């Protein structure tokens, strides 16, 4: 009869060594350092796109309001510029002077808010700085009408131009 010989078993380590763990953590750290700034830029680009769209919509509505006054569809007083008194008029509408039933003309479905506004609970009309027709482009001031809108943000865009100058 042969006696079974028991050879000593090799000890197998299960798990990672400390060096492997440190290398893995270093690689993850580098990936996070690269990904976070890229995510921040993506968020900023998205807000900038929303700002461009909002400015286009509001300015287009202001121009449509002005055209409607020139066509005699919106009543204005002598000496008025033909622009709305507030941004809310674009959404609330004004009476069409040419309509036999005096229906309202609407220039916007809803007023977009400034995407760079710091207070999300703020009314959309209050998120914008306003420029009246009587003010200059170099020194925009509010007045009796709304000729243009611009952002209240002091931040600078990716293109190097301040948002309030867009």
PDB file of C-alpha atoms in Angstrom:
ATOM      1  CA  UNK A   1       0.000   0.000   0.000  1.00  0.00           C
ATOM      2  CA  UNK A   2       1.257   3.370  -0.911  1.00  0.00           C
ATOM      3  CA  UNK A   3       1.013   6.193   1.442  1.00  0.00           C
ATOM      4  CA  UNK A   4      -0.294   9.376  -0.102  1.00  0.00           C
ATOM      5  CA  UNK A   5       2.198  12.154   0.000  1.00  0.00           C
ATOM      6  CA  UNK A   6       0.819  15.524   0.930  1.00  0.00           C
ATOM      7  CA  UNK A   7       2.701  18.260  -0.728  1.00  0.00           C
ATOM      8  CA  UNK A   8       2.581  21.643   0.958  1.00  0.00           C
ATOM      9  CA  UNK A   9      -0.027  23.839  -0.695  1.00  0.00           C
ATOM     10  CA  UNK A  10       0.979  27.205  -1.989  1.00  0.00           C
ATOM     11  CA  UNK A  11      -0.679  30.063  -0.267  1.00  0.00           C
ATOM     12  CA  UNK A  12      -2.693  32.112  -2.773  1.00  0.00           C
ATOM     13  CA  UNK A  13      -3.386  35.715  -2.005  1.00  0.00           C
ATOM     14  CA  UNK A  14      -6.857  36.918  -2.735  1.00  0.00           C
ATOM     15  CA  UNK A  15      -7.225  40.665  -3.249  1.00  0.00           C
ATOM     16  CA  UNK A  16      -5.030  43.569  -4.255  1.00  0.00           C
ATOM     17  CA  UNK A  17      -1.690  44.628  -3.031  1.00  0.00           C
ATOM     18  CA  UNK A  18      -1.299  48.106  -1.587  1.00  0.00           C
ATOM     19  CA  UNK A  19       0.629  49.285  -4.658  1.00  0.00           C
ATOM     20  CA  UNK A  20      -2.065  48.057  -7.032  1.00  0.00           C
ATOM     21  CA  UNK A  21      -4.682  49.890  -4.986  1.00  0.00           C
ATOM     22  CA  UNK A  22      -2.673  53.139  -5.002  1.00  0.00           C
ATOM     23  CA  UNK A  23      -2.119  52.977  -8.784  1.00  0.00           C
ATOM     24  CA  UNK A  24      -5.842  52.434  -9.340  1.00  0.00           C
ATOM     25  CA  UNK A  25      -6.733  55.386  -7.118  1.00  0.00           C
ATOM     26  CA  UNK A  26      -4.208  57.603  -8.915  1.00  0.00           C
ATOM     27  CA  UNK A  27      -5.700  56.727 -12.305  1.00  0.00           C
ATOM     28  CA  UNK A  28      -9.221  57.432 -11.016  1.00  0.00           C
ATOM     29  CA  UNK A  29      -8.042  60.765  -9.588  1.00  0.00           C
ATOM     30  CA  UNK A  30      -6.626  61.837 -12.940  1.00  0.00           C
ATOM     31  CA  UNK A  31      -9.843  60.846 -14.723  1.00  0.00           C
ATOM     32  CA  UNK A  32     -11.943  62.884 -12.261  1.00  0.00           C
ATOM     33  CA  UNK A  33      -9.641  65.896 -12.630  1.00  0.00           C
ATOM     34  CA  UNK A  34     -10.188  65.784 -16.405  1.00  0.00           C
ATOM     35  CA  UNK A  35     -13.935  65.026 -16.333  1.00  0.00           C
ATOM     36  CA  UNK A  36     -15.103  67.704 -13.849  1.00  0.00           C
ATOM     37  CA  UNK A  37     -13.915  70.748 -15.857  1.00  0.00           C
ATOM     38  CA  UNK A  38     -15.335  69.232 -19.033  1.00  0.00           C
ATOM     39  CA  UNK A  39     -18.719  68.775 -17.320  1.00  0.00           C
ATOM     40  CA  UNK A  40     -18.636  72.383 -16.072  1.00  0.00           C
ATOM     41  CA  UNK A  41     -17.923  73.648 -19.601  1.00  0.00           C
ATOM     42  CA  UNK A  42     -20.795  71.543 -20.953  1.00  0.00           C
ATOM     43  CA  UNK A  43     -23.192  73.085 -18.401  1.00  0.00           C
ATOM     44  CA  UNK A  44     -21.958  76.594 -19.240  1.00  0.00           C
ATOM     45  CA  UNK A  45     -22.379  75.961 -22.987  1.00  0.00           C
ATOM     46  CA  UNK A  46     -25.919  74.748 -22.384  1.00  0.00           C
ATOM     47  CA  UNK A  47     -26.777  77.902 -20.414  1.00  0.00           C
ATOM     48  CA  UNK A  48     -25.197  80.069 -23.113  1.00  0.00           C
ATOM     49  CA  UNK A  49     -27.308  78.331 -25.761  1.00  0.00           C
ATOM     50  CA  UNK A  50     -30.421  78.963 -23.638  1.00  0.00           C
ATOM     51  CA  UNK A  51     -29.412  82.631 -23.233  1.00  0.00           C
ATOM     52  CA  UNK A  52     -29.001  83.087 -26.996  1.00  0.00           C
ATOM     53  CA  UNK A  53     -32.386  81.483 -27.628  1.00  0.00           C
ATOM     54  CA  UNK A  54     -34.129  83.580 -24.965  1.00  0.00           C
ATOM     55  CA  UNK A  55     -32.597  86.819 -26.238  1.00  0.00           C
ATOM     56  CA  UNK A  56     -33.594  85.964 -29.800  1.00  0.00           C
ATOM     57  CA  UNK A  57     -37.198  85.168 -28.776  1.00  0.00           C
ATOM     58  CA  UNK A  58     -37.655  88.337 -26.728  1.00  0.00           C
ATOM     59  CA  UNK A  59     -35.994  90.620 -29.272  1.00  0.00           C
ATOM     60  CA  UNK A  60     -38.025  89.077 -32.083  1.00  0.00           C
ATOM     61  CA  UNK A  61     -41.220  89.674 -30.064  1.00  0.00           C
ATOM     62  CA  UNK A  62     -40.198  93.304 -29.384  1.00  0.00           C
ATOM     63  CA  UNK A  63     -39.663  93.833 -33.121  1.00  0.00           C
ATOM     64  CA  UNK A  64     -43.031  92.212 -33.914  1.00  0.00           C
ATOM     65  CA  UNK A  65     -44.710  94.543 -31.399  1.00  0.00           C
ATOM     66  CA  UNK A  66     -43.063  97.544 -33.077  1.00  0.00           C
ATOM     67  CA  UNK A  67     -44.210  96.347 -36.528  1.00  0.00           C
ATOM     68  CA  UNK A  68     -47.760  95.927 -35.194  1.00  0.00           C
ATOM     69  CA  UNK A  69     -47.758  99.538 -33.953  1.00  0.00           C
ATOM     70  CA  UNK A  70     -46.490 100.745 -37.339  1.00  0.00           C
ATOM     71  CA  UNK A  71     -49.327  98.809 -39.015  1.00  0.00           C
ATOM     72  CA  UNK A  72     -51.867 100.479 -36.735  1.00  0.00           C
ATOM     73  CA  UNK A  73     -52.776  97.250 -34.957  1.00  0.00           C
ATOM     74  CA  UNK A  74     -51.610  98.457 -31.527  1.00  0.00           C
ATOM     75  CA  UNK A  75     -52.863 101.772 -30.184  1.00  0.00           C
ATOM     76  CA  UNK A  76     -50.139 104.228 -29.179  1.00  0.00           C
ATOM     77  CA  UNK A  77     -50.208 107.776 -27.907  1.00  0.00           C
ATOM     78  CA  UNK A  78     -48.574 110.663 -29.679  1.00  0.00           C
ATOM     79  CA  UNK A  79     -44.878 110.726 -28.810  1.00  0.00           C
ATOM     80  CA  UNK A  80     -44.683 107.038 -27.827  1.00  0.00           C
ATOM     81  CA  UNK A  81     -41.906 104.953 -29.386  1.00  0.00           C
ATOM     82  CA  UNK A  82     -44.142 102.066 -30.408  1.00  0.00           C
ATOM     83  CA  UNK A  83     -42.418  99.583 -28.111  1.00  0.00           C
ATOM     84  CA  UNK A  84     -44.213  97.855 -25.194  1.00  0.00           C
ATOM     85  CA  UNK A  85     -44.290  99.428 -21.732  1.00  0.00           C
ATOM     86  CA  UNK A  86     -43.247  96.108 -20.140  1.00  0.00           C
ATOM     87  CA  UNK A  87     -42.207  92.597 -21.102  1.00  0.00           C
ATOM     88  CA  UNK A  88     -45.490  91.301 -19.717  1.00  0.00           C
ATOM     89  CA  UNK A  89     -47.383  92.975 -22.584  1.00  0.00           C
ATOM     90  CA  UNK A  90     -45.697  90.565 -24.973  1.00  0.00           C
ATOM     91  CA  UNK A  91     -47.266  87.599 -23.166  1.00  0.00           C
ATOM     92  CA  UNK A  92     -50.526  89.156 -21.929  1.00  0.00           C
ATOM     93  CA  UNK A  93     -51.225  90.606 -25.359  1.00  0.00           C
ATOM     94  CA  UNK A  94     -52.704  93.903 -26.505  1.00  0.00           C
ATOM     95  CA  UNK A  95     -55.967  94.714 -28.217  1.00  0.00           C
ATOM     96  CA  UNK A  96     -55.826  94.527 -32.018  1.00  0.00           C
ATOM     97  CA  UNK A  97     -57.192  97.839 -33.276  1.00  0.00           C
ATOM     98  CA  UNK A  98     -57.887  96.412 -36.734  1.00  0.00           C
ATOM     99  CA  UNK A  99     -59.899  93.445 -35.493  1.00  0.00           C
ATOM    100  CA  UNK A 100     -63.683  93.988 -35.562  1.00  0.00           C
ATOM    101  CA  UNK A 101     -64.030  91.886 -32.396  1.00  0.00           C
ATOM    102  CA  UNK A 102     -61.021  93.616 -30.746  1.00  0.00           C
ATOM    103  CA  UNK A 103     -59.193  90.335 -30.175  1.00  0.00           C
ATOM    104  CA  UNK A 104     -55.791  90.425 -28.490  1.00  0.00           C
ATOM    105  CA  UNK A 105     -52.498  90.057 -30.330  1.00  0.00           C
ATOM    106  CA  UNK A 106     -49.948  87.896 -28.505  1.00  0.00           C
ATOM    107  CA  UNK A 107     -46.235  88.164 -29.229  1.00  0.00           C
ATOM    108  CA  UNK A 108     -44.873  85.437 -26.901  1.00  0.00           C
ATOM    109  CA  UNK A 109     -46.427  82.279 -25.473  1.00  0.00           C
ATOM    110  CA  UNK A 110     -44.335  82.670 -22.349  1.00  0.00           C
ATOM    111  CA  UNK A 111     -41.496  84.910 -21.325  1.00  0.00           C
ATOM    112  CA  UNK A 112     -38.208  83.004 -20.963  1.00  0.00           C
ATOM    113  CA  UNK A 113     -36.127  83.719 -17.882  1.00  0.00           C
ATOM    114  CA  UNK A 114     -32.444  84.562 -17.970  1.00  0.00           C
ATOM    115  CA  UNK A 115     -30.648  81.190 -17.557  1.00  0.00           C
ATOM    116  CA  UNK A 116     -27.883  82.938 -15.600  1.00  0.00           C
ATOM    117  CA  UNK A 117     -30.318  84.387 -13.061  1.00  0.00           C
ATOM    118  CA  UNK A 118     -29.236  83.606  -9.504  1.00  0.00           C
ATOM    119  CA  UNK A 119     -32.799  83.255  -8.130  1.00  0.00           C
ATOM    120  CA  UNK A 120     -34.862  80.523  -9.822  1.00  0.00           C
ATOM    121  CA  UNK A 121     -38.019  81.688  -7.980  1.00  0.00           C
ATOM    122  CA  UNK A 122     -37.751  85.187  -9.483  1.00  0.00           C
ATOM    123  CA  UNK A 123     -40.419  86.225 -11.984  1.00  0.00           C
ATOM    124  CA  UNK A 124     -39.110  85.833 -15.566  1.00  0.00           C
ATOM    125  CA  UNK A 125     -39.585  89.529 -16.407  1.00  0.00           C
ATOM    126  CA  UNK A 126     -37.477  90.501 -13.383  1.00  0.00           C
ATOM    127  CA  UNK A 127     -34.485  88.388 -14.456  1.00  0.00           C
ATOM    128  CA  UNK A 128     -33.660  90.761 -17.314  1.00  0.00           C
ATOM    129  CA  UNK A 129     -32.163  94.239 -17.451  1.00  0.00           C
ATOM    130  CA  UNK A 130     -34.180  96.503 -19.724  1.00  0.00           C
ATOM    131  CA  UNK A 131     -33.142  99.234 -22.130  1.00  0.00           C
ATOM    132  CA  UNK A 132     -35.582 101.914 -23.213  1.00  0.00           C
ATOM    133  CA  UNK A 133     -35.753 103.408 -26.673  1.00  0.00           C
ATOM    134  CA  UNK A 134     -34.504 106.769 -25.367  1.00  0.00           C
ATOM    135  CA  UNK A 135     -31.266 105.377 -23.875  1.00  0.00           C
ATOM    136  CA  UNK A 136     -27.983 104.919 -25.700  1.00  0.00           C
ATOM    137  CA  UNK A 137     -26.345 101.585 -26.454  1.00  0.00           C
ATOM    138  CA  UNK A 138     -23.264 102.572 -24.448  1.00  0.00           C
ATOM    139  CA  UNK A 139     -25.318 103.377 -21.349  1.00  0.00           C
ATOM    140  CA  UNK A 140     -28.548 101.338 -21.413  1.00  0.00           C
ATOM    141  CA  UNK A 141     -31.174 102.646 -18.999  1.00  0.00           C
ATOM    142  CA  UNK A 142     -34.742 101.693 -18.174  1.00  0.00           C
ATOM    143  CA  UNK A 143     -37.483 104.100 -19.173  1.00  0.00           C
ATOM    144  CA  UNK A 144     -41.107 104.274 -20.240  1.00  0.00           C
ATOM    145  CA  UNK A 145     -40.786 101.449 -22.780  1.00  0.00           C
ATOM    146  CA  UNK A 146     -38.792  98.284 -23.483  1.00  0.00           C
ATOM    147  CA  UNK A 147     -36.570  98.554 -26.551  1.00  0.00           C
ATOM    148  CA  UNK A 148     -34.113  95.780 -25.660  1.00  0.00           C
ATOM    149  CA  UNK A 149     -33.196  93.271 -22.940  1.00  0.00           C
ATOM    150  CA  UNK A 150     -29.869  91.991 -21.691  1.00  0.00           C
ATOM    151  CA  UNK A 151     -28.600  89.661 -18.974  1.00  0.00           C
ATOM    152  CA  UNK A 152     -28.021  90.846 -15.414  1.00  0.00           C
ATOM    153  CA  UNK A 153     -25.134  88.396 -15.077  1.00  0.00           C
ATOM    154  CA  UNK A 154     -21.651  89.775 -14.458  1.00  0.00           C
ATOM    155  CA  UNK A 155     -20.076  86.541 -15.744  1.00  0.00           C
ATOM    156  CA  UNK A 156     -18.040  86.307 -18.927  1.00  0.00           C
ATOM    157  CA  UNK A 157     -18.907  83.811 -21.635  1.00  0.00           C
ATOM    158  CA  UNK A 158     -16.677  81.143 -23.086  1.00  0.00           C
ATOM    159  CA  UNK A 159     -16.078  83.522 -26.004  1.00  0.00           C
ATOM    160  CA  UNK A 160     -14.641  86.156 -23.628  1.00  0.00           C
ATOM    161  CA  UNK A 161     -17.595  88.569 -23.888  1.00  0.00           C
ATOM    162  CA  UNK A 162     -19.656  89.430 -20.803  1.00  0.00           C
ATOM    163  CA  UNK A 163     -23.206  88.059 -20.926  1.00  0.00           C
ATOM    164  CA  UNK A 164     -24.655  91.513 -20.309  1.00  0.00           C
ATOM    165  CA  UNK A 165     -23.143  92.602 -23.661  1.00  0.00           C
ATOM    166  CA  UNK A 166     -24.740  89.804 -25.709  1.00  0.00           C
TER     167      UNK A 166
END
